[in-house]
Amino acid sequence: MKNCTYCEHGDEILTIFNYAIEHTTALYEYEPRTDAVIKAWFEGKTEQNYPVIGAFTQDGTLMGFATYGRFRPQPAFQYTVEHSVYLHPDYFGQGIAALLMEEIIRQAKEQGYHVMVGAIDAENSASIRLHEKLGFNAAGLITQSGYKFDRWLDLAFYQLLLTE
C-alpha cells in the first residue's frame, strides 16, 4: 500500500468512483464525476492532511483506495473523521478493503483522531460485516434518506472509537 496522488492515480480513482456511482449504492450520487472534480478532491485531501491510500497489484494497477475527511465542519467535530473505501470491481471479495481499512484506522489514530465514522448503505451487508469485524459499532440508521435506482435507500452509520 502507498499514498495515491492525482498525477499518478487520478484516472484510476475516477474510474473506481464512477463505477460505484453508476452501478452501486455505495455513493448516493447520480452523475459520474469528472477529472476536474477528482483534481479538486485530491487538492482538498492534501490541504487538510488527509491520506488517500491505495492497494496495488504487483504491476502497479490500483485495486482500490481508502481515505477519510472531516465528519462535519463545526469545531466540535475536529476529532471525528468519516472514511470511505472503494474497490475496482475486479478485486471485490479478496480482503483488500480490510487491508485498506486497517491502514486508514492506523493513520487516523496516529493523527490523533478520536472517532471514525462510516456511512454505509444499509443493504451493503458485505461492508457492514467488514466494519463489524474491524470493531465498528452501529450508531444509527436514517431510513429512506436517499433515492437511487428507483427505490428508497436507508443509510446506516457505524463508528469506531480510536482512542479510549
XYZ file of C-alpha atoms in Angstrom:
164
model
C 0.000 0.000 0.000
C 1.098 3.507 -0.696
C -0.214 7.043 -0.921
C -2.123 7.947 -4.049
C -1.636 11.213 -5.911
C -3.721 12.936 -8.527
C -0.944 12.847 -11.107
C -0.218 9.148 -10.706
C -3.632 7.728 -9.790
C -6.329 10.279 -10.628
C -7.602 8.414 -13.691
C -7.844 5.089 -11.853
C -9.604 6.668 -8.868
C -12.025 8.418 -11.223
C -12.812 5.049 -12.843
C -13.438 3.418 -9.447
C -15.631 6.288 -8.203
C -17.671 6.323 -11.405
C -18.224 2.570 -11.327
C -19.591 2.948 -7.775
C -21.828 5.835 -8.829
C -23.192 4.099 -11.915
C -23.583 0.546 -10.576
C -23.901 0.583 -6.774
C -25.486 2.381 -3.857
C -22.102 2.942 -2.205
C -22.342 6.572 -3.338
C -25.656 8.379 -3.289
C -24.799 10.273 -6.464
C -26.345 10.172 -9.925
C -23.814 11.788 -12.242
C -20.312 10.480 -12.927
C -17.513 12.595 -11.535
C -15.195 14.480 -13.844
C -11.442 14.837 -13.896
C -11.822 18.388 -12.534
C -13.832 17.080 -9.566
C -11.186 14.450 -8.786
C -8.409 17.022 -9.042
C -10.218 19.318 -6.584
C -10.929 16.313 -4.318
C -7.211 15.472 -4.198
C -6.311 19.113 -3.542
C -8.725 19.188 -0.591
C -7.290 15.979 0.849
C -3.752 17.351 0.538
C -4.629 20.743 2.077
C -6.279 19.088 5.081
C -3.594 16.414 5.506
C -5.996 13.540 4.886
C -4.454 10.409 3.370
C -5.546 8.693 0.185
C -4.130 5.173 0.450
C -4.088 2.753 -2.460
C -3.674 -1.009 -2.732
C -1.834 -2.063 -5.868
C -1.145 -5.207 -7.846
C 2.470 -6.185 -8.430
C 2.360 -4.470 -11.818
C 1.118 -1.214 -10.253
C -2.592 -1.384 -11.051
C -4.767 0.318 -8.420
C -7.115 -2.277 -6.893
C -8.797 0.126 -4.505
C -8.309 3.080 -2.207
C -9.344 4.427 1.165
C -9.422 7.887 2.664
C -11.044 9.959 5.342
C -12.017 13.549 5.903
C -13.720 15.820 8.384
C -17.103 14.465 9.503
C -18.706 17.912 9.794
C -17.267 21.449 9.571
C -18.163 22.689 13.058
C -15.211 22.962 15.505
C -16.641 20.421 17.947
C -16.226 17.712 15.278
C -12.499 18.333 14.775
C -11.596 14.925 16.238
C -14.117 12.948 14.169
C -13.464 11.739 10.633
C -15.647 9.971 8.095
C -13.929 7.382 5.954
C -14.576 5.775 2.606
C -13.219 2.701 0.849
C -13.757 1.855 -2.797
C -12.512 -1.062 -4.879
C -12.279 -1.708 -8.576
C -14.917 -4.423 -9.241
C -12.233 -6.855 -10.435
C -10.948 -7.006 -6.851
C -14.157 -7.390 -4.821
C -14.159 -10.125 -2.176
C -10.387 -10.543 -1.883
C -9.806 -8.912 1.512
C -8.377 -5.719 0.042
C -10.949 -3.456 1.702
C -9.979 -4.820 5.122
C -6.300 -4.087 4.493
C -7.111 -0.561 3.361
C -9.360 -0.004 6.361
C -6.713 -1.226 8.783
C -4.239 1.240 7.298
C -6.512 4.283 7.466
C -7.535 3.369 11.012
C -3.843 3.250 11.920
C -3.215 6.621 10.283
C -6.242 8.254 11.902
C -5.016 7.096 15.311
C -1.547 8.396 14.501
C -3.030 11.781 13.565
C -4.854 11.957 16.900
C -8.450 11.500 15.802
C -10.924 10.142 18.337
C -13.797 8.706 16.264
C -14.047 7.272 12.762
C -17.489 7.164 11.149
C -18.680 5.123 8.205
C -21.910 5.901 6.353
C -22.999 2.680 4.636
C -26.000 1.837 2.510
C -27.992 -0.474 4.793
C -28.269 -3.129 2.057
C -24.465 -3.366 1.755
C -24.113 -6.377 4.037
C -20.500 -7.036 2.998
C -19.424 -3.565 4.110
C -21.397 -3.825 7.331
C -19.764 -7.195 8.125
C -16.332 -5.732 7.408
C -16.929 -2.782 9.698
C -18.207 -5.011 12.494
C -15.179 -7.303 12.074
C -12.920 -4.263 12.493
C -14.668 -3.219 15.711
C -17.116 -0.615 14.416
C -20.456 -0.397 16.204
C -23.839 0.510 14.734
C -24.534 4.143 15.598
C -27.827 4.816 13.846
C -29.990 4.388 10.787
C -31.605 7.080 8.688
C -34.418 5.376 6.829
C -35.365 6.357 3.298
C -32.712 9.070 3.316
C -31.597 8.505 -0.270
C -33.291 7.689 -3.549
C -31.407 5.867 -6.290
C -32.186 3.187 -8.865
C -35.925 3.835 -8.418
C -36.004 2.942 -4.729
C -35.565 4.488 -1.292
C -32.305 3.772 0.492
C -31.522 3.560 4.193
C -28.204 4.924 5.432
C -26.512 3.121 8.330
C -23.876 4.837 10.444
C -21.073 2.863 12.073
C -18.424 4.261 14.379
C -15.104 3.204 15.826
C -13.568 4.834 18.886
C -9.923 5.344 18.008
C -8.812 6.453 21.471
C -10.026 5.387 24.853
